[in-house]
PDB file of N, CA and C in Angstrom:
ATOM      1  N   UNK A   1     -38.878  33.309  29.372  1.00  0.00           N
ATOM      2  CA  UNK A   1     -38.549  32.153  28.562  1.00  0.00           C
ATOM      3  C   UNK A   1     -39.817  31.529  27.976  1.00  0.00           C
ATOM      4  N   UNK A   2     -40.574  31.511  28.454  1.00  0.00           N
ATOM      5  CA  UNK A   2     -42.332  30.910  27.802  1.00  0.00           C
ATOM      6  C   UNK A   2     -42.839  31.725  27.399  1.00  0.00           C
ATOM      7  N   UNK A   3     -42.506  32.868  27.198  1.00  0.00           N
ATOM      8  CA  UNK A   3     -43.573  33.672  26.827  1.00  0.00           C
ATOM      9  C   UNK A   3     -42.645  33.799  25.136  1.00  0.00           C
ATOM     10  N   UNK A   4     -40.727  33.700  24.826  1.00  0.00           N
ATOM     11  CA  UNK A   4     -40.467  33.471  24.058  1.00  0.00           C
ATOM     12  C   UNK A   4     -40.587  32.464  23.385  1.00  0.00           C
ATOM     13  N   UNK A   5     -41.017  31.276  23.946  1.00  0.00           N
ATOM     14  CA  UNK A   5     -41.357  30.040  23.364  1.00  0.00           C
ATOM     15  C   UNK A   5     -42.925  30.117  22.770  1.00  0.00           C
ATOM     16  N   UNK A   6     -43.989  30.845  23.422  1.00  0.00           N
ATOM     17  CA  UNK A   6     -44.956  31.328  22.527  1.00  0.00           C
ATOM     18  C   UNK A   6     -45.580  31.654  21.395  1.00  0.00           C
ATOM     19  N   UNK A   7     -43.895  32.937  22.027  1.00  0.00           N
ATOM     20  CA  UNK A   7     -44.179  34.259  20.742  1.00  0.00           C
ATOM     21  C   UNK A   7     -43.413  33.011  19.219  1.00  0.00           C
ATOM     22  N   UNK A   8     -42.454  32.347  19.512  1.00  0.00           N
ATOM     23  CA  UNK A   8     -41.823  31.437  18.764  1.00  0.00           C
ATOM     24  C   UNK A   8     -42.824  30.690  17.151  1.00  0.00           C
ATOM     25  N   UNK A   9     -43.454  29.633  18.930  1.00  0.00           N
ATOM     26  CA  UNK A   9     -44.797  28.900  18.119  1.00  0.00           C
ATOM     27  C   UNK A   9     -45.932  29.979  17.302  1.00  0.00           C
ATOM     28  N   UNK A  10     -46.493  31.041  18.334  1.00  0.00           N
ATOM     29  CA  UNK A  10     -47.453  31.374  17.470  1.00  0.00           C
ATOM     30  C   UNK A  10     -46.761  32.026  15.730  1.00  0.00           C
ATOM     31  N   UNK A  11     -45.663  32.424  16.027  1.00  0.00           N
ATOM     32  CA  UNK A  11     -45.127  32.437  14.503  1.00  0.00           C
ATOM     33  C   UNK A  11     -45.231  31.703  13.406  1.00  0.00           C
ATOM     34  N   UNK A  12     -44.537  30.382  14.142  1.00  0.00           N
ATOM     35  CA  UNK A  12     -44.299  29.563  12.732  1.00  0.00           C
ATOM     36  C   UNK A  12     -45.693  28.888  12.670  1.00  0.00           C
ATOM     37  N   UNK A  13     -46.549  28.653  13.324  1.00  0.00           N
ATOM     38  CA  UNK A  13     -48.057  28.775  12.858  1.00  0.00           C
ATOM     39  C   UNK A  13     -48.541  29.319  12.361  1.00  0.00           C
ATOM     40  N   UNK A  14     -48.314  30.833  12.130  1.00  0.00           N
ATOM     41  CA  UNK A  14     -48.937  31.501  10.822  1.00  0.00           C
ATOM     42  C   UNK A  14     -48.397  31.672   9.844  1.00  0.00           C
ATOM     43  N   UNK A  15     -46.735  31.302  10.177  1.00  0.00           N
ATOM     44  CA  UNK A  15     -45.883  30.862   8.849  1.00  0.00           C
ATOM     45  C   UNK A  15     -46.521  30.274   8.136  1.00  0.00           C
ATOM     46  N   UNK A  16     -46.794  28.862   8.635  1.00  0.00           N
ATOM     47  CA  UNK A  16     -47.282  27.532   7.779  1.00  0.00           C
ATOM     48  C   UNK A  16     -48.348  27.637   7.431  1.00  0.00           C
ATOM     49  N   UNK A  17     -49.673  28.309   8.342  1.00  0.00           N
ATOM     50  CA  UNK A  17     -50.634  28.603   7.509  1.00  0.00           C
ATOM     51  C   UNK A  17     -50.784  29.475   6.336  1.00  0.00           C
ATOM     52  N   UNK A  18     -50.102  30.151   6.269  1.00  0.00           N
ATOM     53  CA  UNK A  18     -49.850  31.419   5.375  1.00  0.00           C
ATOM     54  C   UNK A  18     -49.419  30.343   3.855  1.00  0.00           C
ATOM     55  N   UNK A  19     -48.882  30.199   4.078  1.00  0.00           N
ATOM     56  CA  UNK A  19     -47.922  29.470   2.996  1.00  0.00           C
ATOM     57  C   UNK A  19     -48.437  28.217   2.158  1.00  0.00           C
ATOM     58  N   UNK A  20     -49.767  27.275   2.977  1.00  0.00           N
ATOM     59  CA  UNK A  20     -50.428  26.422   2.933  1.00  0.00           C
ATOM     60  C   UNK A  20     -51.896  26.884   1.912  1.00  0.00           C
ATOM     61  N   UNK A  21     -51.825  27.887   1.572  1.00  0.00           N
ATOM     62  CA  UNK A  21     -53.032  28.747   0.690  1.00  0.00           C
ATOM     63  C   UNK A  21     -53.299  27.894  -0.122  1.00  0.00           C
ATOM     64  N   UNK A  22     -54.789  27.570  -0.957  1.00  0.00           N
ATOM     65  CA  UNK A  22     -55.159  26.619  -1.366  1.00  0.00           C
ATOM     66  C   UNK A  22     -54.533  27.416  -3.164  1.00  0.00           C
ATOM     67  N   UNK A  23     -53.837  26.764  -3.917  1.00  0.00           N
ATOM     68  CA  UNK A  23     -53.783  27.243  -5.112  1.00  0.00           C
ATOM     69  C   UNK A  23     -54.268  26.219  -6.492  1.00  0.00           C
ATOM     70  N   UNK A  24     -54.702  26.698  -6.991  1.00  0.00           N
ATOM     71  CA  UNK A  24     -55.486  25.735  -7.691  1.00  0.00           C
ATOM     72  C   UNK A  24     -54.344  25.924  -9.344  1.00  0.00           C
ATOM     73  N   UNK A  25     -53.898  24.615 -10.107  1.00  0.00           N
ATOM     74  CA  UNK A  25     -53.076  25.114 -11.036  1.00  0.00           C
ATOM     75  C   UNK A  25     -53.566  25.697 -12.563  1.00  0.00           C
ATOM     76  N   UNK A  26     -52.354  26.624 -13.260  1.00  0.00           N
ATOM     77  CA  UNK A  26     -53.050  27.640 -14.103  1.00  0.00           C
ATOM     78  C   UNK A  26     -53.440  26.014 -15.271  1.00  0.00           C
ATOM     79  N   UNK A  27     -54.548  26.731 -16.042  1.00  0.00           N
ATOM     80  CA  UNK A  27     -55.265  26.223 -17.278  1.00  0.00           C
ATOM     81  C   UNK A  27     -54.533  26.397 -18.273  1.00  0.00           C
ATOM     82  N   UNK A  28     -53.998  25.589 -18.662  1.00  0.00           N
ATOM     83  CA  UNK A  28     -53.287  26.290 -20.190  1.00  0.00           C
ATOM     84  C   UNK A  28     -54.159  26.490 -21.478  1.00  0.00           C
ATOM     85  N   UNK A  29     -53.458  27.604 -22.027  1.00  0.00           N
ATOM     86  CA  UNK A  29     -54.403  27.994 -22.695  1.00  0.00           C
ATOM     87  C   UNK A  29     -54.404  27.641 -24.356  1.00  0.00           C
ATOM     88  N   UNK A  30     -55.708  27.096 -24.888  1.00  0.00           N
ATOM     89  CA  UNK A  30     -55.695  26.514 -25.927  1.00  0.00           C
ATOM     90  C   UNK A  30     -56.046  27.309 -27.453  1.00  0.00           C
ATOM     91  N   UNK A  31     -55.119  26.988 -27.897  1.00  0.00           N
ATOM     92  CA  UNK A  31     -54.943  27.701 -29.398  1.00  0.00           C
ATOM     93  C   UNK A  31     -55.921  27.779 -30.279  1.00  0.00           C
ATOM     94  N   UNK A  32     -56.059  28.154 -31.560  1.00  0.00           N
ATOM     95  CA  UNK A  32     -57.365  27.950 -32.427  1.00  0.00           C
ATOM     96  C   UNK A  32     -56.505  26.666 -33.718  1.00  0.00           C
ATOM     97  N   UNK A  33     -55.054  26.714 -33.157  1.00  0.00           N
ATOM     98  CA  UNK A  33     -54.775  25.519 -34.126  1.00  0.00           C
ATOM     99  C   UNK A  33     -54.741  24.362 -33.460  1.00  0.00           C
ATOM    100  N   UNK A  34     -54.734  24.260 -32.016  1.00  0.00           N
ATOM    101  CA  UNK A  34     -54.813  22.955 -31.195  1.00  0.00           C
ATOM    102  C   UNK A  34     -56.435  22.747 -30.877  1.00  0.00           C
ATOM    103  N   UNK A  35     -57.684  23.297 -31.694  1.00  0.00           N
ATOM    104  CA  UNK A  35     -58.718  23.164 -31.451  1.00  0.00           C
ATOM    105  C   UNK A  35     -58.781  21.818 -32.483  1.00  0.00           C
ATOM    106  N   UNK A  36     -58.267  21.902 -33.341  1.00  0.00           N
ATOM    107  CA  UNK A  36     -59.095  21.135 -34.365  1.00  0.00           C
ATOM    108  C   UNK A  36     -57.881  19.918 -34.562  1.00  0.00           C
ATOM    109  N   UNK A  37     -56.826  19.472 -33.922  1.00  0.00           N
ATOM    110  CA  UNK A  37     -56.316  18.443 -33.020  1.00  0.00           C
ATOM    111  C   UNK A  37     -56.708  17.865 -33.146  1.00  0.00           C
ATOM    112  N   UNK A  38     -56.967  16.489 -33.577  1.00  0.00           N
ATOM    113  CA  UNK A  38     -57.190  15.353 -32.865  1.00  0.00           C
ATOM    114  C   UNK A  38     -56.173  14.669 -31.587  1.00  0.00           C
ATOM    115  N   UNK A  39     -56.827  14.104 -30.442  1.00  0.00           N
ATOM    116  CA  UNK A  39     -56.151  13.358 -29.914  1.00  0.00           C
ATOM    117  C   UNK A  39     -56.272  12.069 -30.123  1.00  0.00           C
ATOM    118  N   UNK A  40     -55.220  11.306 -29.535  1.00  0.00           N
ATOM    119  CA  UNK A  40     -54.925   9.721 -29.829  1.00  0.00           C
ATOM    120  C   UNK A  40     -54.805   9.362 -28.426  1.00  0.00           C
ATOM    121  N   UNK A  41     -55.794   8.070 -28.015  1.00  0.00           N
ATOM    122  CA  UNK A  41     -55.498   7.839 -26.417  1.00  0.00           C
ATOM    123  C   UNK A  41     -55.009   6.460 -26.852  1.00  0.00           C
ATOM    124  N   UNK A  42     -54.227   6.028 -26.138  1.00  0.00           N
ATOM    125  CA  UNK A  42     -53.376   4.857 -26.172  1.00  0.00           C
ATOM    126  C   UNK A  42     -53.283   4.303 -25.160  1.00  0.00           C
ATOM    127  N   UNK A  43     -54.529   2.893 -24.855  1.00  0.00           N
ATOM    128  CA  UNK A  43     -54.178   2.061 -23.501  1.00  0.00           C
ATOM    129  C   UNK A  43     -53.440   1.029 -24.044  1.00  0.00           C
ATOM    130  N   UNK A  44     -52.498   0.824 -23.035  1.00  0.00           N
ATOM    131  CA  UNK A  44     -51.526  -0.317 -22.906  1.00  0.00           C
ATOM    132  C   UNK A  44     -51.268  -0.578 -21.846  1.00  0.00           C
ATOM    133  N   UNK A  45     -50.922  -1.627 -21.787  1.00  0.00           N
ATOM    134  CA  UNK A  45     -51.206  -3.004 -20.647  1.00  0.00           C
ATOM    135  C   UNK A  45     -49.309  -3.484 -20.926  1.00  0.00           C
ATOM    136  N   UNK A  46     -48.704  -3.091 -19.497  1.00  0.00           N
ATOM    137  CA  UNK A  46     -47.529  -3.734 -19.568  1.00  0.00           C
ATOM    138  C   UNK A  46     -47.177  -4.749 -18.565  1.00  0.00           C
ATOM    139  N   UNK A  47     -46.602  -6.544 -19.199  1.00  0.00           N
ATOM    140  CA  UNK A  47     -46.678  -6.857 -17.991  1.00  0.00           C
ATOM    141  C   UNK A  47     -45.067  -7.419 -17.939  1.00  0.00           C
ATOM    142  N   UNK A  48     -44.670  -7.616 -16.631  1.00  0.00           N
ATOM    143  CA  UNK A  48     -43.237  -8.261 -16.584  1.00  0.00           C
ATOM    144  C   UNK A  48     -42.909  -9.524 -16.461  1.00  0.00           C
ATOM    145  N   UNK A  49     -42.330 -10.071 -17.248  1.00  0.00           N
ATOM    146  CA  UNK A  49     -42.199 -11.732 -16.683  1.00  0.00           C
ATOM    147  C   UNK A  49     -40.538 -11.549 -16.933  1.00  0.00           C
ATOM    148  N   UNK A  50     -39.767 -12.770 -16.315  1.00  0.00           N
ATOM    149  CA  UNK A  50     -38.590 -13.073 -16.367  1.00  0.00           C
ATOM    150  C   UNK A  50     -37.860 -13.364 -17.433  1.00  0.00           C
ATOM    151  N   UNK A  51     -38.559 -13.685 -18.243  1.00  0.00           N
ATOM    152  CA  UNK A  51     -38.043 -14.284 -19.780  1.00  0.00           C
ATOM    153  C   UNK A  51     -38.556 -14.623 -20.940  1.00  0.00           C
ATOM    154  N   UNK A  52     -38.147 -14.259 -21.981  1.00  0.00           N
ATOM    155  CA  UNK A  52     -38.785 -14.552 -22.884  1.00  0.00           C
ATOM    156  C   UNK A  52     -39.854 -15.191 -23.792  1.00  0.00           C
ATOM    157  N   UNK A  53     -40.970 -15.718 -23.915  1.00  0.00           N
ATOM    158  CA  UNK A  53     -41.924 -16.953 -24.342  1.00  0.00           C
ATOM    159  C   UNK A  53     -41.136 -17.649 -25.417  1.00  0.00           C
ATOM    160  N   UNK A  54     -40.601 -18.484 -25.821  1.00  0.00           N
ATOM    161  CA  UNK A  54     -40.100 -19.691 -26.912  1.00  0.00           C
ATOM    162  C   UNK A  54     -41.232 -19.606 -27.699  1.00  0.00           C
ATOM    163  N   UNK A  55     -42.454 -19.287 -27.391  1.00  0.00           N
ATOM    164  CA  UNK A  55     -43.475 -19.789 -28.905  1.00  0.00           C
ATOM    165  C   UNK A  55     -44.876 -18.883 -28.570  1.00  0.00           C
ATOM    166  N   UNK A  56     -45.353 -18.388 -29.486  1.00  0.00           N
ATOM    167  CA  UNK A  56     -46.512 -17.792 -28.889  1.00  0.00           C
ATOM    168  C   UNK A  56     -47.653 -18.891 -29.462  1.00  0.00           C
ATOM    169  N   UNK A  57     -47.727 -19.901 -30.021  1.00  0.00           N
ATOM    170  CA  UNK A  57     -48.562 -20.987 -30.203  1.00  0.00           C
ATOM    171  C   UNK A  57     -49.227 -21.549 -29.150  1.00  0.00           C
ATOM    172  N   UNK A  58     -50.575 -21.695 -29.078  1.00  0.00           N
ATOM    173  CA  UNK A  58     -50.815 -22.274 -27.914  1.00  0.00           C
ATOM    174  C   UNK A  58     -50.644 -23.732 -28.046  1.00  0.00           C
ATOM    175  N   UNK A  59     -50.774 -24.427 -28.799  1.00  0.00           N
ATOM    176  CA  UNK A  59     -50.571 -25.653 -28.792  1.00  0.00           C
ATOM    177  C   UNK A  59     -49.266 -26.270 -28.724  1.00  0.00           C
ATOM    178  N   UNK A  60     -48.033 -25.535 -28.857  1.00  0.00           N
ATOM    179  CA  UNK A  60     -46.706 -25.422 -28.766  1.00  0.00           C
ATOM    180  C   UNK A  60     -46.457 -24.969 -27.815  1.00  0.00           C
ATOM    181  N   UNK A  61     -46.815 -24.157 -26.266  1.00  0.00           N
ATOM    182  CA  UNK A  61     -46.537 -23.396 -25.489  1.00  0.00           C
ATOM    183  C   UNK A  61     -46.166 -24.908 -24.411  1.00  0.00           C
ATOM    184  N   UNK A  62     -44.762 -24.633 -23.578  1.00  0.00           N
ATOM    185  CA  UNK A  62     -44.379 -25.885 -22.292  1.00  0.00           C
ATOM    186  C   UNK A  62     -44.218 -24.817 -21.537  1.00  0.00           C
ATOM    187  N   UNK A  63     -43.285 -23.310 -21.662  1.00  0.00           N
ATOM    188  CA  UNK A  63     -42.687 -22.841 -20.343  1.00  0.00           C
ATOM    189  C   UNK A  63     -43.961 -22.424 -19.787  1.00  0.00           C
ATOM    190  N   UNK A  64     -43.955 -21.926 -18.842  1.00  0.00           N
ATOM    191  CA  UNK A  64     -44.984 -21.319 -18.086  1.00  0.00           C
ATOM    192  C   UNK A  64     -45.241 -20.100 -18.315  1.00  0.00           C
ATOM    193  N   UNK A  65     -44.272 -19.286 -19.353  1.00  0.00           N
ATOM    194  CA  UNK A  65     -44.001 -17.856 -19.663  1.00  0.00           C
ATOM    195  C   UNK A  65     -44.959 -18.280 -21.155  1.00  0.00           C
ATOM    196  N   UNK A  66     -44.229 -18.895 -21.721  1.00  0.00           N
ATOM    197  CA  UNK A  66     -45.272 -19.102 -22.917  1.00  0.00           C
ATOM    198  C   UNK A  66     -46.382 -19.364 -23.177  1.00  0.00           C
ATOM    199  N   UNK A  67     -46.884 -20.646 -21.977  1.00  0.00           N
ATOM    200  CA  UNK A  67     -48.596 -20.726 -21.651  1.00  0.00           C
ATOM    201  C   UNK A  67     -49.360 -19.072 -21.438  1.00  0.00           C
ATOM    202  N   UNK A  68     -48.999 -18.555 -20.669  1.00  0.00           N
ATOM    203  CA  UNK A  68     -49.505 -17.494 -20.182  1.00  0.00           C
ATOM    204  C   UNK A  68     -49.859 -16.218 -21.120  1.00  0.00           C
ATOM    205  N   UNK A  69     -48.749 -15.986 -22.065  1.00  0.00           N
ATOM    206  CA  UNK A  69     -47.909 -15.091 -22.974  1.00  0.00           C
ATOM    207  C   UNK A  69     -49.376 -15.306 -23.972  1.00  0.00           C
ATOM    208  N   UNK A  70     -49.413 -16.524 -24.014  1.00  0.00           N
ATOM    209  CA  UNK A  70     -50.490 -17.641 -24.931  1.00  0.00           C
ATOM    210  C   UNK A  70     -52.108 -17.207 -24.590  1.00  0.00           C
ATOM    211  N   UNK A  71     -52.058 -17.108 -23.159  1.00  0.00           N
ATOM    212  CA  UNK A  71     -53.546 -17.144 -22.986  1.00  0.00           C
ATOM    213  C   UNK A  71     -54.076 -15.404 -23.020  1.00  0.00           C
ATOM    214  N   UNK A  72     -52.881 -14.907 -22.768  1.00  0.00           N
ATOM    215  CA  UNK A  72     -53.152 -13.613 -22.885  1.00  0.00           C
ATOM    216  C   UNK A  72     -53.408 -12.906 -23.538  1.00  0.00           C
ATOM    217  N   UNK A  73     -52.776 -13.074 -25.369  1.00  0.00           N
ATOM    218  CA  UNK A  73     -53.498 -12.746 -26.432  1.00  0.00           C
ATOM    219  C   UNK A  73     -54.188 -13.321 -27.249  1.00  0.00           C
ATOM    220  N   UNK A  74     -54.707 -14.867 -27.052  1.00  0.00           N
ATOM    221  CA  UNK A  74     -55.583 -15.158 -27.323  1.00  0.00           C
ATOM    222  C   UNK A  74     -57.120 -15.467 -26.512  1.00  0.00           C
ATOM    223  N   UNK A  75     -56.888 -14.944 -25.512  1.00  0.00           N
ATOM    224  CA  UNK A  75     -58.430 -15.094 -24.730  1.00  0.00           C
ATOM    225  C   UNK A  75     -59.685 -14.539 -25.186  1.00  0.00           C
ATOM    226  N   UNK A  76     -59.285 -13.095 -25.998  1.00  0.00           N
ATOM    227  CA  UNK A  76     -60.589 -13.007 -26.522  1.00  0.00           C
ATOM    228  C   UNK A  76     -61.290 -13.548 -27.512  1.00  0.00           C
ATOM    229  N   UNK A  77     -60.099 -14.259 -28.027  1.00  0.00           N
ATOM    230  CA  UNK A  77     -60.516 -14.614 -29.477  1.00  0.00           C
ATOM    231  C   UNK A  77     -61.389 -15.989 -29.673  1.00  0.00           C
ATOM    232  N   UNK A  78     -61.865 -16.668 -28.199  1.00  0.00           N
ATOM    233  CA  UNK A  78     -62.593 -17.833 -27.980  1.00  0.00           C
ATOM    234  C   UNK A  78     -63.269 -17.757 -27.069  1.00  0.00           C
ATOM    235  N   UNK A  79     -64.609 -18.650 -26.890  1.00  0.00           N
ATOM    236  CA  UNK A  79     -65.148 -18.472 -25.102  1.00  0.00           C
ATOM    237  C   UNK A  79     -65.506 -19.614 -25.151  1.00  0.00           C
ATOM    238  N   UNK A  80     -65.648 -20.011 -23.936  1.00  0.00           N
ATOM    239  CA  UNK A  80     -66.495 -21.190 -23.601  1.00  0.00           C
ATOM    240  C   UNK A  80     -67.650 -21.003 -23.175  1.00  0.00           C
ATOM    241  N   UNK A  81     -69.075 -21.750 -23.805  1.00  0.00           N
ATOM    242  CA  UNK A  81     -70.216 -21.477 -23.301  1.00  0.00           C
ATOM    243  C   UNK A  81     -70.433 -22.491 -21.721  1.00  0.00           C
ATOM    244  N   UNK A  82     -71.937 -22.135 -21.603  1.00  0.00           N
ATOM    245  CA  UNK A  82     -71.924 -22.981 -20.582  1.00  0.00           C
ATOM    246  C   UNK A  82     -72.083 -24.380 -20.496  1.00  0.00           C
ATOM    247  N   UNK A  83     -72.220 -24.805 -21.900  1.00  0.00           N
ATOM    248  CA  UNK A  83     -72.338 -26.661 -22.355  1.00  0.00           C
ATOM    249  C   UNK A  83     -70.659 -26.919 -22.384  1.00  0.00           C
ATOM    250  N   UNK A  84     -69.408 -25.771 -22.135  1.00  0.00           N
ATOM    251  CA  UNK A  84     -68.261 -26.496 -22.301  1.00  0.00           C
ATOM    252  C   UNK A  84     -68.022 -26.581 -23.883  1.00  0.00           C
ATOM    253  N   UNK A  85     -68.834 -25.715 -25.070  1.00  0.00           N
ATOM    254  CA  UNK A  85     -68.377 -26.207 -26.158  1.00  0.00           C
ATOM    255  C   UNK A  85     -67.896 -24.768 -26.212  1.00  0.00           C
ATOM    256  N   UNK A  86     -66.604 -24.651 -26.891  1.00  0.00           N
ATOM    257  CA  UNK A  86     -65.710 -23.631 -27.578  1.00  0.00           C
ATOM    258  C   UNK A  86     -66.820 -23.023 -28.813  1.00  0.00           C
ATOM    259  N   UNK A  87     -66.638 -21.699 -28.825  1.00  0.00           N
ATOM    260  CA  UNK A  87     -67.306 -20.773 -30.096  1.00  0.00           C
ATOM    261  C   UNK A  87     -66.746 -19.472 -29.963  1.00  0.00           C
ATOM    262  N   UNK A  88     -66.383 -18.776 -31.084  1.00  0.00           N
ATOM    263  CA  UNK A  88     -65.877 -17.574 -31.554  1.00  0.00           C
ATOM    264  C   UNK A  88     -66.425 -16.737 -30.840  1.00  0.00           C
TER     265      UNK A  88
END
């Protein structure tokens, strides 16, 4: 009985090693008309909120969806230095 419980294990141990082989995946292979391709990379930034913004104005913005909505596409478009005065 242990010596079938052995022969058992040492099996499915070389099952799994066997099977576990490192494979590395194939390269696909590139055309002489997909050479001269351009690609287009496209970052985008998705975010979720609950509801809609009422105004994308910042000076018009009350919900909390709209403040935000607000600061988010306009943040780059201002900075504050370190005197606290606003400049482009």
């Amino acid at each position: 009985m242990k010596m079938q419980r052995l022969r058992i294990l040492s099996c499915l141990l070389i099952v799994s090693f066997v099977g576990c082989k490192n494979q590395e995946p194939p390269v696909p292979e590139i055309t002489p008309d997909q050479k001269n391709q351009t690609v287009q990379i496209v970052k985008e930034a998705r975010i979720a909120f609950n509801e809609d913004a009422t105004t994308i104005d910042p000076r018009k913005a009350r919900s909390l969806n709209s403040i935000n909505i607000a600061r988010l596409l306009f943040e780059g478009l201002s900075q504050i230095d370190s005197d606290g005065n606003a400049s482009l």
